[in-house]
XYZ file of C-alpha atoms in Angstrom:
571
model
C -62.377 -49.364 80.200
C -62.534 -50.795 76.781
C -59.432 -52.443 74.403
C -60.006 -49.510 72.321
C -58.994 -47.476 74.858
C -55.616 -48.567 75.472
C -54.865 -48.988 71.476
C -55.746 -45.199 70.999
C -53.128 -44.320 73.702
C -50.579 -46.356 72.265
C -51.181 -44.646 68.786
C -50.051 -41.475 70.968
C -47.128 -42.627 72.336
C -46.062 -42.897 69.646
C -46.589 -39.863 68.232
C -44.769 -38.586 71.592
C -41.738 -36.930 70.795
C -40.063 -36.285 73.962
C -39.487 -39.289 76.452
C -40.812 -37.025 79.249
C -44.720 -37.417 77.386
C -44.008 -40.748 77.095
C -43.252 -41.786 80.893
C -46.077 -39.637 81.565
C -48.417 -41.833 79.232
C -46.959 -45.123 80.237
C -47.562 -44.298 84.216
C -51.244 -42.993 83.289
C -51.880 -46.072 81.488
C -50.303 -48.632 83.981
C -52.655 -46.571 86.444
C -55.651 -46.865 84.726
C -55.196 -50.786 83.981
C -54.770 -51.614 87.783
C -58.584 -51.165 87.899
C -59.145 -54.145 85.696
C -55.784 -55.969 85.710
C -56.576 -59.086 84.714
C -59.302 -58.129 81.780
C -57.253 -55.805 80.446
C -54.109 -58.059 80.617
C -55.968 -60.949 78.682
C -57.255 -58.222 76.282
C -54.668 -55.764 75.816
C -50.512 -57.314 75.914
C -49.050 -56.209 73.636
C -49.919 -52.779 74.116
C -49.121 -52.985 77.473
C -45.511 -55.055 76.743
C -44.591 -51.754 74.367
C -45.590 -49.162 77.793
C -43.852 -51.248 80.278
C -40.279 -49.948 79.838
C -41.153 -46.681 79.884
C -42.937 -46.734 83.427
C -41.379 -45.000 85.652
C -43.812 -45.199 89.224
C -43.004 -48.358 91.356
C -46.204 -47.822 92.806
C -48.147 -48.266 89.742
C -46.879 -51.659 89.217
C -46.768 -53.149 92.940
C -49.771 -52.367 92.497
C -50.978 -54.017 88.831
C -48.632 -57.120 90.127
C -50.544 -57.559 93.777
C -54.320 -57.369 91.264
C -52.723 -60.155 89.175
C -51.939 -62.191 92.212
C -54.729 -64.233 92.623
C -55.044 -65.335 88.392
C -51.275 -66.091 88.291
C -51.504 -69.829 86.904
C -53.850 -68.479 84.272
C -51.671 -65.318 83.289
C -49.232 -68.460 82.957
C -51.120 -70.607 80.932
C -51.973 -67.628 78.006
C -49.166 -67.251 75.054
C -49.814 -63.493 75.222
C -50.148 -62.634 79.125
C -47.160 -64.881 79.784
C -44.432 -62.653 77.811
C -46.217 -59.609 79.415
C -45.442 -61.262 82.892
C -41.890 -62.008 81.977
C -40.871 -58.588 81.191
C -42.595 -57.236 84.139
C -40.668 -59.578 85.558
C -37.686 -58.349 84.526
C -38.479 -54.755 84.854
C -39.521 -54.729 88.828
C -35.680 -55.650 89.906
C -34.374 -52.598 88.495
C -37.075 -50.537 90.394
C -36.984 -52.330 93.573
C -32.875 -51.441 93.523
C -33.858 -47.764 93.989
C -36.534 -47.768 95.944
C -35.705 -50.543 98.510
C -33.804 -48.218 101.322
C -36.787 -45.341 100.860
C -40.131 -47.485 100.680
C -40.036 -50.694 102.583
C -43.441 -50.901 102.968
C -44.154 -51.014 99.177
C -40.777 -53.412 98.705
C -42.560 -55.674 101.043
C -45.929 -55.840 99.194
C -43.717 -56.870 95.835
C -42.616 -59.792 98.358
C -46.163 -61.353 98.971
C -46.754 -60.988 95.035
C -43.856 -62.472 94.306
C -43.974 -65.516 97.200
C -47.852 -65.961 95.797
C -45.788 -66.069 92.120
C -43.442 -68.535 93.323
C -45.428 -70.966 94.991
C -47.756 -70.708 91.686
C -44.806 -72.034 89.904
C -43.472 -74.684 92.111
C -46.944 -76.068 92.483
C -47.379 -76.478 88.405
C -43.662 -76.989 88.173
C -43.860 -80.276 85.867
C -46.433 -78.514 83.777
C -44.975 -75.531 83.383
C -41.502 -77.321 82.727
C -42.684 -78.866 79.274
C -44.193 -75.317 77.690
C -41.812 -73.185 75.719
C -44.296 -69.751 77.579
C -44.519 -71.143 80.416
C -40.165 -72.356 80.854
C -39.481 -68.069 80.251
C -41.548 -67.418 83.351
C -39.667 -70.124 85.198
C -36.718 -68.670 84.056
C -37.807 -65.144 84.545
C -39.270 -66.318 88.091
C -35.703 -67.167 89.534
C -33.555 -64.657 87.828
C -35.839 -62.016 89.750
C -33.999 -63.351 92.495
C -30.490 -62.043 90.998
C -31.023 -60.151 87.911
C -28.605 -58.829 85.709
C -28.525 -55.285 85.494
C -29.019 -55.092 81.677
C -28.585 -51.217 81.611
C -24.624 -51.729 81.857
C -24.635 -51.655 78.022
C -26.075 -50.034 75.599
C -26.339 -53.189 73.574
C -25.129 -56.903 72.744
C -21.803 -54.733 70.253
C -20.928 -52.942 73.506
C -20.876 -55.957 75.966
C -18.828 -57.923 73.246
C -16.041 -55.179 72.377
C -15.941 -54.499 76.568
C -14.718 -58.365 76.234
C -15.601 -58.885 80.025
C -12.826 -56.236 81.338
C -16.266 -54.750 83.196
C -17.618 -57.152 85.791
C -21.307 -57.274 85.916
C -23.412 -55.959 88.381
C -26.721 -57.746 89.469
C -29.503 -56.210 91.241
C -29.738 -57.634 94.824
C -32.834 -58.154 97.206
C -33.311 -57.449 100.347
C -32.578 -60.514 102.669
C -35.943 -60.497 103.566
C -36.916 -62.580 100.701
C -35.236 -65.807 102.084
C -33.492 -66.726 98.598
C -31.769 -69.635 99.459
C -34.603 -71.227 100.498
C -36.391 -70.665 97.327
C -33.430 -71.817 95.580
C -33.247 -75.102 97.712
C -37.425 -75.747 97.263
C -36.595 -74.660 93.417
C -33.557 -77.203 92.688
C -35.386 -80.195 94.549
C -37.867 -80.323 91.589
C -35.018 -80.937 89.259
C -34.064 -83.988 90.842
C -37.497 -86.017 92.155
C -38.816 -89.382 90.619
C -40.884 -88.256 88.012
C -38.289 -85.649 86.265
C -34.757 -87.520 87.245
C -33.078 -87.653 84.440
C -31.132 -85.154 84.035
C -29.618 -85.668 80.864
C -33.059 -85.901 79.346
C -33.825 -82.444 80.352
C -30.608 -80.892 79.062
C -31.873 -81.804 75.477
C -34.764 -79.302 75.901
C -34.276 -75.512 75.448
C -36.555 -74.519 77.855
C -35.929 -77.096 80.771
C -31.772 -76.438 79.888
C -32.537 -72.897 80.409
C -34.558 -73.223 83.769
C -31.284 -75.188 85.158
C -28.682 -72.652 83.657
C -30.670 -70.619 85.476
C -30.663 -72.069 89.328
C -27.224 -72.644 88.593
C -26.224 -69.392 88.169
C -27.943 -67.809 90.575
C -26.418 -70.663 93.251
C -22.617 -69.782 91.488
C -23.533 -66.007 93.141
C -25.196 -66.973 96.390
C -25.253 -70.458 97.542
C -21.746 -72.416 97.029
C -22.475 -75.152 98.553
C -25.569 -76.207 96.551
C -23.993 -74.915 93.594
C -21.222 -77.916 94.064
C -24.071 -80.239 94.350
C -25.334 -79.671 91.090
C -21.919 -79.557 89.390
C -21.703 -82.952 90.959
C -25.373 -84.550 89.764
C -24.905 -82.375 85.997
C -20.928 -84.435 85.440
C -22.503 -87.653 86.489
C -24.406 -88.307 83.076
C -20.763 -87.622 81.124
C -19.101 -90.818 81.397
C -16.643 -90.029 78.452
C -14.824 -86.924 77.101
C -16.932 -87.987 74.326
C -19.903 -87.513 75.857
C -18.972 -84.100 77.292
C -18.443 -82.813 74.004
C -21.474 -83.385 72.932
C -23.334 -81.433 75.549
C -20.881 -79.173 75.391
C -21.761 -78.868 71.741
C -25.478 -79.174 72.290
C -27.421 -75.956 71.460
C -29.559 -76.225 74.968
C -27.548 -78.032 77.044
C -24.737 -75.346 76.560
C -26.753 -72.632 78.768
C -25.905 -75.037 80.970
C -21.678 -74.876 80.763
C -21.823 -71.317 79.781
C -22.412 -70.717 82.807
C -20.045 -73.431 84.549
C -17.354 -71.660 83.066
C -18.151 -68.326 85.386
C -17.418 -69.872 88.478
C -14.720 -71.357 89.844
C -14.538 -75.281 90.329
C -12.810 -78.691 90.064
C -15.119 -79.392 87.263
C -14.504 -76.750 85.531
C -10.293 -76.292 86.270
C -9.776 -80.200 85.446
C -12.564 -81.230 83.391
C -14.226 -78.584 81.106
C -10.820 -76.619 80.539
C -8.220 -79.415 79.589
C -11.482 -80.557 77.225
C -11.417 -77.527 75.049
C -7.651 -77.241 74.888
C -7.414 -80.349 73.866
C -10.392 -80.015 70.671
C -9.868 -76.562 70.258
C -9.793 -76.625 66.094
C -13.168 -78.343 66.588
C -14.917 -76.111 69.247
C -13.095 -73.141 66.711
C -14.616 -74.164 63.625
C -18.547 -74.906 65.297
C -20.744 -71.989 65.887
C -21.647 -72.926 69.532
C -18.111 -73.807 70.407
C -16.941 -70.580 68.835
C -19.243 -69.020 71.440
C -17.725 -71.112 73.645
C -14.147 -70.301 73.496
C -15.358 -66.374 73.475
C -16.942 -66.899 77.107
C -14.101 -68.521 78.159
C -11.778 -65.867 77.376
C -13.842 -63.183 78.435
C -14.423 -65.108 82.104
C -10.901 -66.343 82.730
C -8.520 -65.114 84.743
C -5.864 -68.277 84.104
C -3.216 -66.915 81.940
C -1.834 -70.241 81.261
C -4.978 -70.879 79.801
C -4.889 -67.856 77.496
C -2.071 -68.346 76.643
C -2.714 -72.579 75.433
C -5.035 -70.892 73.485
C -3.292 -68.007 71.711
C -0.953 -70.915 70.601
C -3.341 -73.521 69.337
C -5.790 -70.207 67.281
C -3.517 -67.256 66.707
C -0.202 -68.332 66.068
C -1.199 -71.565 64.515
C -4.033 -70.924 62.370
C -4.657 -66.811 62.751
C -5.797 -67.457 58.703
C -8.883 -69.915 59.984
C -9.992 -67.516 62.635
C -10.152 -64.614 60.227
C -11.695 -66.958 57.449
C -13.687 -70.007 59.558
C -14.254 -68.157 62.544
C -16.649 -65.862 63.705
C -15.620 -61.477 64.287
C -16.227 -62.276 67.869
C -13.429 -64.559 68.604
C -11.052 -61.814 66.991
C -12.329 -58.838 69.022
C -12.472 -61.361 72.027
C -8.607 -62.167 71.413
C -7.608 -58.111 70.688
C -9.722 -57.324 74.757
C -8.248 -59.638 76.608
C -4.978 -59.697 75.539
C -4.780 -56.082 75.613
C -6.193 -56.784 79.653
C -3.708 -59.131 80.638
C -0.777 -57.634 78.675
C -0.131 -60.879 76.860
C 1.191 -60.869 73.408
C -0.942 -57.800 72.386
C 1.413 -55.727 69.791
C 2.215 -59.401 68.139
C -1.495 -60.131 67.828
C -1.881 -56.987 66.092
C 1.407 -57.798 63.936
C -0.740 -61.337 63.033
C -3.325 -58.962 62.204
C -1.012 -56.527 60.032
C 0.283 -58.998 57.796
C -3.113 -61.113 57.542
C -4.021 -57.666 55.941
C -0.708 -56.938 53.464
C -0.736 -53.620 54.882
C 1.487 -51.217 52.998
C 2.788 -47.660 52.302
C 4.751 -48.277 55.875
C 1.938 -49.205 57.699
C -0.134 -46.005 57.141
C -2.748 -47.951 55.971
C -3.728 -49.739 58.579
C -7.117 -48.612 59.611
C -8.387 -48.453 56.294
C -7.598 -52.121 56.021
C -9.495 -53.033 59.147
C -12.184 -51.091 58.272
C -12.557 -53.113 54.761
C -12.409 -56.652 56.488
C -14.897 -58.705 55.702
C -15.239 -61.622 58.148
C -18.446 -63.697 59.176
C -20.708 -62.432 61.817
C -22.139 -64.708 64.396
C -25.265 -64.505 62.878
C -22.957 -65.783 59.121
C -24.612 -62.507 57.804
C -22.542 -61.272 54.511
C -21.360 -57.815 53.284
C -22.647 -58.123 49.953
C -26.396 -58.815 51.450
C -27.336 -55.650 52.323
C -24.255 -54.519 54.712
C -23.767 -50.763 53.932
C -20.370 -49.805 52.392
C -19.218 -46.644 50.937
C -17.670 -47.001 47.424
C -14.057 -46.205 47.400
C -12.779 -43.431 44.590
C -10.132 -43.564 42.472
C -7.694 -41.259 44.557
C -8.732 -43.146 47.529
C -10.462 -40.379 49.237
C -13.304 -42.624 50.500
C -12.941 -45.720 52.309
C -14.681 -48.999 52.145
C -16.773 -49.538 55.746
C -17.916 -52.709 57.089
C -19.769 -53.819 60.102
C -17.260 -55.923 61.072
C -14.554 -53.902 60.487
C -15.804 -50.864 62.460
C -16.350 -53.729 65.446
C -12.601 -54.566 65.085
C -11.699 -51.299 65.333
C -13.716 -49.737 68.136
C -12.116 -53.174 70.107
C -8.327 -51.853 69.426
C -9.615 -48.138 70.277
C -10.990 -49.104 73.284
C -7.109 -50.805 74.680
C -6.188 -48.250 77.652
C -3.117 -47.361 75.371
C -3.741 -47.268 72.230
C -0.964 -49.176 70.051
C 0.984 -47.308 68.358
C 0.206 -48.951 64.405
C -3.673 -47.777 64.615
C -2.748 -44.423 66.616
C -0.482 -43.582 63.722
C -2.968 -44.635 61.041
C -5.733 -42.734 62.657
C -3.439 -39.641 62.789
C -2.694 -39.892 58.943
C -6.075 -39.825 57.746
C -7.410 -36.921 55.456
C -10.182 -34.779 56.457
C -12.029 -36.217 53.380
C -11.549 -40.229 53.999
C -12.388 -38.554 57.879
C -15.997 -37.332 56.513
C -16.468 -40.523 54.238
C -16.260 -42.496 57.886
C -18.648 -40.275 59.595
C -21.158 -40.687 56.501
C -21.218 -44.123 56.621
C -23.570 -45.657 59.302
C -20.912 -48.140 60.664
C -18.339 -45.428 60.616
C -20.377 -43.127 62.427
C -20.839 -45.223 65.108
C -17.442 -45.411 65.126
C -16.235 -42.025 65.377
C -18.474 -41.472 67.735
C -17.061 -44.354 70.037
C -13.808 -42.840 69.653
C -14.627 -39.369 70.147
C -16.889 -40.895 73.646
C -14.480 -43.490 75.306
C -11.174 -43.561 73.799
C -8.123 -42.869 75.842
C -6.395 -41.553 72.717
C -8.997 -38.709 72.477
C -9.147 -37.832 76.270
C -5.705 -38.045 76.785
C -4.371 -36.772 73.433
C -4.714 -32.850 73.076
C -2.874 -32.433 69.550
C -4.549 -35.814 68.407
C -7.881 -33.718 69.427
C -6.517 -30.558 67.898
C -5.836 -31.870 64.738
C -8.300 -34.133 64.373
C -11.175 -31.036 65.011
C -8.722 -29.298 62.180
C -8.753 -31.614 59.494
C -12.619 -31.322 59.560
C -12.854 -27.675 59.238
C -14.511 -27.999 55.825
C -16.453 -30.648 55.982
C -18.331 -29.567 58.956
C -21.755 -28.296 57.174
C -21.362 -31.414 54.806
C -21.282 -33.755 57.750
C -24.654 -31.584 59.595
C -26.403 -32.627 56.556
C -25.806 -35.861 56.079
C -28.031 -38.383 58.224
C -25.349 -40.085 59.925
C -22.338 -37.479 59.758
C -24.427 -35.055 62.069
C -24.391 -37.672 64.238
C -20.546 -37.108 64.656
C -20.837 -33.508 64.400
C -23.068 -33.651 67.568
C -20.845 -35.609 69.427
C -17.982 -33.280 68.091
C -19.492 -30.130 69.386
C -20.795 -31.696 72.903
C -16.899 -32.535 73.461
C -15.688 -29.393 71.868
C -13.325 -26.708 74.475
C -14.673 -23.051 73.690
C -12.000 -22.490 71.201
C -13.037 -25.321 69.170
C -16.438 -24.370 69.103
C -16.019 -20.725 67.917
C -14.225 -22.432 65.207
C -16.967 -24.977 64.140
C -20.047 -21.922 64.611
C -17.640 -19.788 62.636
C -17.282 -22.216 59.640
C -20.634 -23.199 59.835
C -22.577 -19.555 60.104
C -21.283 -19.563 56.065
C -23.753 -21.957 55.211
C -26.506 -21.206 57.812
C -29.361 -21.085 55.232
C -28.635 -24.338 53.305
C -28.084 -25.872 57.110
C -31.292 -24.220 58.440
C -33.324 -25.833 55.642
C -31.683 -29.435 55.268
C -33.644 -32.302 57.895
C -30.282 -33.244 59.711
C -28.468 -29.706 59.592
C -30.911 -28.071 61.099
C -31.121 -29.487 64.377
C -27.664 -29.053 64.781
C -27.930 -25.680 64.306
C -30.528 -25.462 66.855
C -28.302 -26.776 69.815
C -25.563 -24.587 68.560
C -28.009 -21.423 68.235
C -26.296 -20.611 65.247
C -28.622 -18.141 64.277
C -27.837 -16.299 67.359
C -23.977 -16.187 66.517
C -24.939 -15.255 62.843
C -26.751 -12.260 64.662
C -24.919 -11.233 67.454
C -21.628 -12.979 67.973
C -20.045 -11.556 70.375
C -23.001 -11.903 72.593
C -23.186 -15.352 71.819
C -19.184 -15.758 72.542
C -19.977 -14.468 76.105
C -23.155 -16.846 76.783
C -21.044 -19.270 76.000
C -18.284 -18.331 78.066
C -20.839 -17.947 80.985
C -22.525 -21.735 80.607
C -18.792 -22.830 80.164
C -17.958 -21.437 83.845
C -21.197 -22.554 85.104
C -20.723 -26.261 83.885
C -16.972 -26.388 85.702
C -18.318 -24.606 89.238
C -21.119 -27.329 89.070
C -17.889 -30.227 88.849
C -15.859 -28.566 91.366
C -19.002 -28.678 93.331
C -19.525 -31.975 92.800
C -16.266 -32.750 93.198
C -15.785 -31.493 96.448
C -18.606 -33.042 98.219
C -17.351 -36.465 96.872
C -14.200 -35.712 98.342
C -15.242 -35.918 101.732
C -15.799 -32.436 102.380
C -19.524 -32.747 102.566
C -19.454 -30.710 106.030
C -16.837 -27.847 104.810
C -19.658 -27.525 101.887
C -22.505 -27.307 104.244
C -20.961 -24.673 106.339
C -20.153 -22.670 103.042
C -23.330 -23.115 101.981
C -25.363 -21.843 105.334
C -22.664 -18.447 105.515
């Protein structure tokens, strides 16, 4: 079947409005490409690389993979095929995790694709090695053999403000696939005549990636040729000097990143005592700063969290706000909130850095005005939304970075008691001015999803539903306050949701007719309370009951009473 073919369907994709249609399409296209794989891959990838994703049928691509088999080193060898092979690469772990216990047979046809992959790679290994393309599907290659399961977050914000309190999960294979062997065949190319100097390859990105790579996966699953490495890698540094430097380098620190995950002598006596030692220079350079934030979030050494509270927050909390990148701060406010070390005086740093005033009532409007660097040194005055700030100080200045702060203290298991109280003093107008505000409805939404405050705070909930009583239509037709009043009515009890229909039905017409308002108004079926009220009261009543017998359900099969169920169930 022809190119054309293939760009038509991606024209309707995305048209597709409903992520159903667009599995559907994705699976029907993946289907109809396994009949000329390796045509349509040389003629079509980038339209396949945007239906990947959304493919949902192992089947479909065990089978495209096993029709690509045979062309491998040429798939390799093209710019365009070889990104479409890395994130099918990438995708297949996921799949394989679910379908591994129910469909050996197809698990084990992946296998002799992937063997006929690997020994593709380790025969052109040296070639492969000194292409940018060609390193990713090296890379790619061995990380299939312990991926990351990238789903845990929803993106790169969410992983930073977690601040490592959730340990990540990795996608395992069956043992059938003899990893440690391919690890040791792997590693042996790293360190034969023709490529054996190491510290030459750690100034390449791609060849510094490849060996981040074999040394992570050996961290997780081979400990004994991980300490191997670790010995061959600290050979080259024959000074602190030198360290610092690689430490410092922008490819060979893939390489320590990922020393620091694991425990080791290297690591406990050499890399550690290094950056306690230079921390104002690792502090005030942007891949150090990176450094120090994996450091934080991977330690469990208190002593060494606590060397470096010292040396950056009591000693020079102005340069880290200034100098430093947001993500040291919100790094700093997670894990000292997860070991219980120094948290409320961090937060008292914070306070005065910001001259809060009016007795500290103020606080979360001054965090939500800072205006720090980014990691990627973007400003606020180059396009960063902010809402202007009135005269009675009804609205409130929002920044990316200070909604990032924020969500980081939110998201403490207690909140402290200076942003709680803050929070709580806010106006229902400087509330609607957040949710208006792209940043701020993120926000809001955060809070409203996973704080502790809001599950486990029923007047804080009460009166924070309260305070928005008339700014409920105004928020359903703005583009990013319905995004709050969404998530408002999705976590609403029944009482609070007869009170936001009831406030809303006043303005059903304008709501009905405004692009964002009326959706909302939809998944309420506001028309329907307008109508018939009480009617609509009951339905609601009825979903209500059927939504809690479906969790006590639930619940009581997970509670070990799977059998008690059954026998319920068959009477």
């Amino acid at each position: 079947m022809s190119s054309k073919y293939y760009r038509e369907a991606l024209a309707l994709f995305h048209q597709c409005s409903k992520n159903e249609d667009r599995v559907d399409l994705a699976n029907k296209v993946f289907n109809e490409a396994c009949n000329e794989a390796l045509a349509i891959t040389k003629s079509c990838p980038r339209e396949l690389e945007e239906f990947l994703p959304h493919v949902s049928a192992l089947t479909c691509l065990t089978t495209y993979f096993e029709k690509l088999s045979d062309d491998f080193d040429d798939l390799i060898n093209d710019k365009g095929t070889c990104y479409l092979l890395e994130k099918l690469l990438r995708r297949l772990p996921s799949m394989i995790d679910k379908e591994k216990i129910n469909n050996s047979e197809l698990i084990e046809r992946l296998h002799i694709a992937y063997d006929q992959l690997f020994s593709c790679i380790c025969t052109n290994f040296l070639t492969y090695l000194q292409q940018i393309g060609s390193c990713h599907i090296i890379v790619a290659t061995i990380e299939f053999l312990h991926m990351e399961n990238v789903e845990q977050f929803d993106n790169e914000y969410e992983r930073l403000i977690d601040g490592g309190a959730t340990p990540l999960k990795y996608y395992e294979l069956p043992t059938e696939w003899n990893i440690k062997d391919k690890l040791r065949q792997i590693t042996n190319y790293f360190f034969n005549e023709e490529i054996a100097d190491l510290a030459l390859l750690l100034n390449d990105p791609g060849t510094a990636m490849v060996f981040a790579s074999i040394l992570r996966i050996c961290g997780f699953l081979y400990e004994k040729k991980y300490k191997k490495l670790l010995k061959q890698l600290f050979k080259l540094t024959r000074s602190t000097f030198e360290l610092t430097d690689y430490v410092l380098d922008k490819n060979a620190s893939y390489v320590f990143e990922i020393i620091l995950q694991f425990d080791s002598i290297q690591r406990n006596d050499i890399l550690y005592p290094l950056i306690l030692s230079k921390t104002d220079e690792f502090c005030l350079h942007s891949i150090g700063n990176y450094f120090i934030q994996k450091l934080l979030m991977t330690t469990t050494d208190i002593s060494i969290i606590s060397q470096l509270y010292q040396n950056i927050i009591t000693e020079k909390f102005h340069i880290l706000i200034e100098q430093c990148h947001i993500n040291m701060l919100i790094t700093f406010i997670r894990v000292c909130e997860r070991f219980n070390y120094k948290y409320d005086d961090l937060i008292k740093h914070y306070r005065k850095y910001l001259n809060c005033k009016k007795k500290n009532h103020d606080f979360v409007q001054r965090v939500l005005q800072s205006n720090m660097k980014t990691n990627n040194n973007e400003d606020n005055s180059d396009g960063q939304h902010k809402t202007t700030v009135s005269q009675n100080q009804s609205s409130i200045f929002i920044t990316k970075n200070g909604s990032l702060v924020l969500q980081a203290l939110l998201r403490a298991k207690i909140v402290d008691s200076l942003t709680k109280t803050s929070l709580e003093n806010l106006t229902g107008e400087q509330i609607n001015s957040i949710a208006c505000d792209p940043n701020g409805s993120h926000l809001l939404c955060q809070l409203i999803k996973k704080c502790t405050l809001w599950f486990n705070g029923k007047e804080f909930r009460q009166q924070f539903y309260t305070k928005l009583e008339s700014y409920y239509s105004k928020m359903a037709c703005d583009k990013f306050g319905s995004w709050v009043i969404d998530t408002l009515w999705t976590n609403a009890n029944i009482e609070q949701k007869i009170k936001i229909a009831d406030k809303m039905s006043d303005e059903f017409n304008i709501l009905r007719s405004n692009q964002y308002g009326k959706f909302i108004t939809y998944k309420m079926n506001l028309n329907a309370y307008c109508l018939r009220p009480e009617q609509w009261k009951t339905n609601l009543n009825l979903i209500a009951k059927k939504h809690m017998l479906c969790d006590e359900i639930e619940d009581g099969i997970t509670n070990k009473n799977r059998k008690k169920f059954k026998k319920n169930l068959s009477t």
